[in-house]
Amino acid sequence: CFKSSSLNDFMRQGASVWRETRKRLTDLLQEGCSQDLREDSALVGRALIPLSSVTMHLPAVIGDYTDFFSSRSHAENCGLIIRGSAALNPNWLRLPVCYHGRASSVYPSGTAVVRPRGQMHIDKKDPAKGSLYGDTKRLDFELEMGVFVGGPPTSPGSTITMEEVEDRIFGLVVMNDWSARDIQAWEYVPLGPFGAK
């Protein structure tokens, strides 16, 4: 599965395979452990590539993702930006507030961000005036943590218990999430953001 351009096949193998692979890699790379790699200079040349020669790629083909609205201070700040009030909606403290994201907008580090274009209020105080189309004037960046979920696929209607969660977390990434707040303010009612995220 490592000849593929992504880690998706490996991610489907499950936690026991991930742990065994990590253990073997640690054994190969940790000083004082296995000599298998150190004793084969040709293999070292193929296996270990200088960071300056590496091009970053996404580790997996991302078919779907969910963005959780889980930080209280972030939820209050967004309320101020979009609604003019830091008051949390009543459901925020009682259920995971999230939205379905567009996987096509996930890129690796170094990719230029194109300023989003979309519809926004002409006059936020009077929505009856309609909208105009143009470049966002309120582009916001957020530092977020992404979680890659792996393991065998689940069937429709099945759930993963809290006890199983740790065996489904393949890895974590730090990411920038951008939001076009003026476009989001226009489009998020009633169904949530689309072009703004």
mmCIF file of C-alpha atoms in Angstrom, residues 14-169:
data_model
loop_
_atom_site.group_PDB
_atom_site.id
_atom_site.type_symbol
_atom_site.label_atom_id
_atom_site.label_comp_id
_atom_site.label_asym_id
_atom_site.label_seq_id
_atom_site.Cartn_x
_atom_site.Cartn_y
_atom_site.Cartn_z
ATOM 1 C CA GLY A 14 -6.451 -0.247 11.238
ATOM 2 C CA ALA A 15 -4.581 0.596 14.423
ATOM 3 C CA SER A 16 -2.780 -2.732 14.906
ATOM 4 C CA VAL A 17 -1.087 -2.390 11.483
ATOM 5 C CA TRP A 18 -0.266 1.286 12.160
ATOM 6 C CA ARG A 19 1.351 0.389 15.494
ATOM 7 C CA GLU A 20 3.441 -2.418 13.982
ATOM 8 C CA THR A 21 4.599 -0.111 11.163
ATOM 9 C CA ARG A 22 5.495 2.666 13.607
ATOM 10 C CA LYS A 23 7.382 0.153 15.754
ATOM 11 C CA ARG A 24 9.368 -1.103 12.753
ATOM 12 C CA LEU A 25 10.187 2.424 11.552
ATOM 13 C CA THR A 26 11.299 3.410 15.036
ATOM 14 C CA ASP A 27 13.505 0.318 15.163
ATOM 15 C CA LEU A 28 15.058 1.209 11.805
ATOM 16 C CA LEU A 29 15.647 4.877 12.593
ATOM 17 C CA GLN A 30 16.407 5.032 16.301
ATOM 18 C CA GLU A 31 20.056 5.129 17.256
ATOM 19 C CA GLY A 32 21.255 1.927 18.884
ATOM 20 C CA CYS A 33 18.496 -0.225 17.391
ATOM 21 C CA SER A 34 18.350 -2.235 14.148
ATOM 22 C CA GLN A 35 21.328 -1.980 11.787
ATOM 23 C CA ASP A 36 19.240 -3.123 8.768
ATOM 24 C CA LEU A 37 18.996 0.384 7.320
ATOM 25 C CA ARG A 38 22.355 1.780 8.473
ATOM 26 C CA GLU A 39 24.322 -1.038 6.860
ATOM 27 C CA ASP A 40 22.794 -0.542 3.403
ATOM 28 C CA SER A 41 23.979 2.819 2.034
ATOM 29 C CA ALA A 42 22.019 2.390 -1.219
ATOM 30 C CA LEU A 43 18.809 1.844 0.760
ATOM 31 C CA VAL A 44 19.591 4.826 3.004
ATOM 32 C CA GLY A 45 19.939 6.990 -0.118
ATOM 33 C CA ARG A 46 16.504 5.892 -1.370
ATOM 34 C CA ALA A 47 14.708 5.875 1.999
ATOM 35 C CA LEU A 48 15.990 9.052 3.649
ATOM 36 C CA ILE A 49 15.520 12.209 1.615
ATOM 37 C CA PRO A 50 16.847 15.598 2.807
ATOM 38 C CA LEU A 51 14.021 17.865 3.926
ATOM 39 C CA SER A 52 15.255 20.585 1.532
ATOM 40 C CA SER A 53 14.537 18.196 -1.381
ATOM 41 C CA VAL A 54 11.043 17.211 -0.277
ATOM 42 C CA THR A 55 7.789 18.546 -1.738
ATOM 43 C CA MET A 56 4.904 18.402 0.727
ATOM 44 C CA HIS A 57 1.761 16.584 -0.401
ATOM 45 C CA LEU A 58 -1.512 15.820 1.306
ATOM 46 C CA PRO A 59 -1.091 12.512 3.152
ATOM 47 C CA ALA A 60 -4.474 11.227 2.030
ATOM 48 C CA VAL A 61 -7.172 11.761 -0.555
ATOM 49 C CA ILE A 62 -9.735 13.667 1.490
ATOM 50 C CA GLY A 63 -13.187 12.585 0.392
ATOM 51 C CA ASP A 64 -15.105 14.326 3.134
ATOM 52 C CA TYR A 65 -14.618 16.353 6.282
ATOM 53 C CA THR A 66 -16.503 17.896 9.172
ATOM 54 C CA ASP A 67 -15.473 21.184 10.792
ATOM 55 C CA PHE A 68 -16.328 21.279 14.504
ATOM 56 C CA PHE A 69 -17.102 24.582 16.173
ATOM 57 C CA SER A 70 -15.592 23.480 19.494
ATOM 58 C CA SER A 71 -13.765 26.424 21.090
ATOM 59 C CA ARG A 72 -15.964 28.598 23.281
ATOM 60 C CA SER A 73 -13.854 31.739 22.729
ATOM 61 C CA HIS A 74 -13.901 31.118 18.965
ATOM 62 C CA ALA A 75 -17.695 30.622 18.988
ATOM 63 C CA GLU A 76 -18.143 33.856 20.945
ATOM 64 C CA ASN A 77 -15.780 35.774 18.617
ATOM 65 C CA CYS A 78 -17.605 34.468 15.538
ATOM 66 C CA GLY A 79 -20.896 35.524 17.118
ATOM 67 C CA LEU A 80 -19.503 39.036 17.490
ATOM 68 C CA ILE A 81 -18.206 39.078 13.904
ATOM 69 C CA ILE A 82 -21.333 37.670 12.255
ATOM 70 C CA ARG A 83 -24.268 38.461 14.574
ATOM 71 C CA GLY A 84 -22.875 41.363 16.611
ATOM 72 C CA SER A 85 -23.319 39.395 19.851
ATOM 73 C CA ALA A 86 -21.022 37.035 21.773
ATOM 74 C CA ALA A 87 -24.026 35.147 23.171
ATOM 75 C CA LEU A 88 -23.841 31.447 22.344
ATOM 76 C CA ASN A 89 -26.795 29.747 20.728
ATOM 77 C CA PRO A 90 -28.561 27.492 23.285
ATOM 78 C CA ASN A 91 -27.460 24.276 21.573
ATOM 79 C CA TRP A 92 -23.728 25.133 21.636
ATOM 80 C CA LEU A 93 -23.146 23.763 25.171
ATOM 81 C CA ARG A 94 -25.164 20.583 24.561
ATOM 82 C CA LEU A 95 -24.201 19.082 21.221
ATOM 83 C CA PRO A 96 -21.267 19.051 18.813
ATOM 84 C CA VAL A 97 -21.869 22.071 16.594
ATOM 85 C CA CYS A 98 -20.261 21.479 13.225
ATOM 86 C CA TYR A 99 -20.758 21.809 9.515
ATOM 87 C CA HIS A 100 -19.917 19.768 6.466
ATOM 88 C CA GLY A 101 -16.847 21.144 4.712
ATOM 89 C CA ARG A 102 -15.708 21.133 1.091
ATOM 90 C CA ALA A 103 -12.828 18.654 0.767
ATOM 91 C CA SER A 104 -11.831 20.314 -2.517
ATOM 92 C CA SER A 105 -10.635 23.348 -0.535
ATOM 93 C CA VAL A 106 -7.984 21.403 1.454
ATOM 94 C CA TYR A 107 -4.446 22.026 0.169
ATOM 95 C CA PRO A 108 -0.915 21.273 1.438
ATOM 96 C CA SER A 109 1.398 23.896 2.925
ATOM 97 C CA GLY A 110 2.791 26.379 0.444
ATOM 98 C CA THR A 111 -0.315 26.568 -1.758
ATOM 99 C CA ALA A 112 -1.330 30.168 -2.449
ATOM 100 C CA VAL A 113 -4.692 31.224 -1.032
ATOM 101 C CA VAL A 114 -6.919 32.826 -3.637
ATOM 102 C CA ARG A 115 -9.054 35.560 -2.096
ATOM 103 C CA PRO A 116 -12.621 34.187 -2.077
ATOM 104 C CA ARG A 117 -15.344 35.848 -4.118
ATOM 105 C CA GLY A 118 -19.033 35.648 -3.370
ATOM 106 C CA GLN A 119 -22.204 37.408 -2.381
ATOM 107 C CA MET A 120 -22.326 39.664 0.668
ATOM 108 C CA HIS A 121 -24.726 42.166 2.244
ATOM 109 C CA ILE A 122 -25.030 45.568 0.612
ATOM 110 C CA ASP A 123 -26.194 46.837 4.016
ATOM 111 C CA LYS A 124 -26.010 44.367 6.914
ATOM 112 C CA LYS A 125 -28.491 46.482 8.905
ATOM 113 C CA ASP A 126 -31.045 46.249 6.071
ATOM 114 C CA PRO A 127 -30.886 42.787 4.402
ATOM 115 C CA ALA A 128 -33.814 43.800 2.151
ATOM 116 C CA LYS A 129 -31.299 45.808 0.104
ATOM 117 C CA GLY A 130 -29.945 42.493 -1.174
ATOM 118 C CA SER A 131 -26.410 41.522 -1.996
ATOM 119 C CA LEU A 132 -23.454 42.356 -4.162
ATOM 120 C CA TYR A 133 -20.824 40.030 -5.633
ATOM 121 C CA GLY A 134 -17.111 40.599 -5.178
ATOM 122 C CA ASP A 135 -13.881 39.835 -3.343
ATOM 123 C CA THR A 136 -14.158 39.308 0.394
ATOM 124 C CA LYS A 137 -13.021 42.252 2.455
ATOM 125 C CA ARG A 138 -13.028 40.275 5.721
ATOM 126 C CA LEU A 139 -10.782 37.230 5.203
ATOM 127 C CA ASP A 140 -10.090 35.499 8.508
ATOM 128 C CA PHE A 141 -7.453 32.814 9.212
ATOM 129 C CA GLU A 142 -7.744 30.360 12.087
ATOM 130 C CA LEU A 143 -5.162 27.902 13.374
ATOM 131 C CA GLU A 144 -6.893 24.546 13.735
ATOM 132 C CA MET A 145 -6.135 20.911 14.434
ATOM 133 C CA GLY A 146 -7.178 18.326 11.860
ATOM 134 C CA VAL A 147 -7.746 14.667 12.687
ATOM 135 C CA PHE A 148 -7.296 11.929 10.086
ATOM 136 C CA VAL A 149 -9.701 9.085 10.832
ATOM 137 C CA GLY A 150 -8.858 5.588 9.642
ATOM 138 C CA GLY A 151 -9.721 1.958 10.102
ATOM 139 C CA PRO A 152 -12.196 -0.213 8.229
ATOM 140 C CA PRO A 153 -15.205 1.625 6.771
ATOM 141 C CA THR A 154 -18.342 1.743 8.890
ATOM 142 C CA SER A 155 -21.690 0.707 7.473
ATOM 143 C CA PRO A 156 -24.550 3.222 7.205
ATOM 144 C CA GLY A 157 -26.265 3.727 10.546
ATOM 145 C CA SER A 158 -23.456 2.210 12.596
ATOM 146 C CA THR A 159 -21.593 4.194 15.232
ATOM 147 C CA ILE A 160 -18.151 4.168 16.796
ATOM 148 C CA THR A 161 -18.095 4.085 20.590
ATOM 149 C CA MET A 162 -15.920 6.375 22.687
ATOM 150 C CA GLU A 163 -13.842 3.305 23.593
ATOM 151 C CA GLU A 164 -13.088 2.748 19.879
ATOM 152 C CA VAL A 165 -12.171 6.338 19.033
ATOM 153 C CA GLU A 166 -8.472 6.101 19.895
ATOM 154 C CA ASP A 167 -8.068 3.174 17.484
ATOM 155 C CA ARG A 168 -9.614 5.284 14.694
ATOM 156 C CA ILE A 169 -7.329 8.322 14.999
#
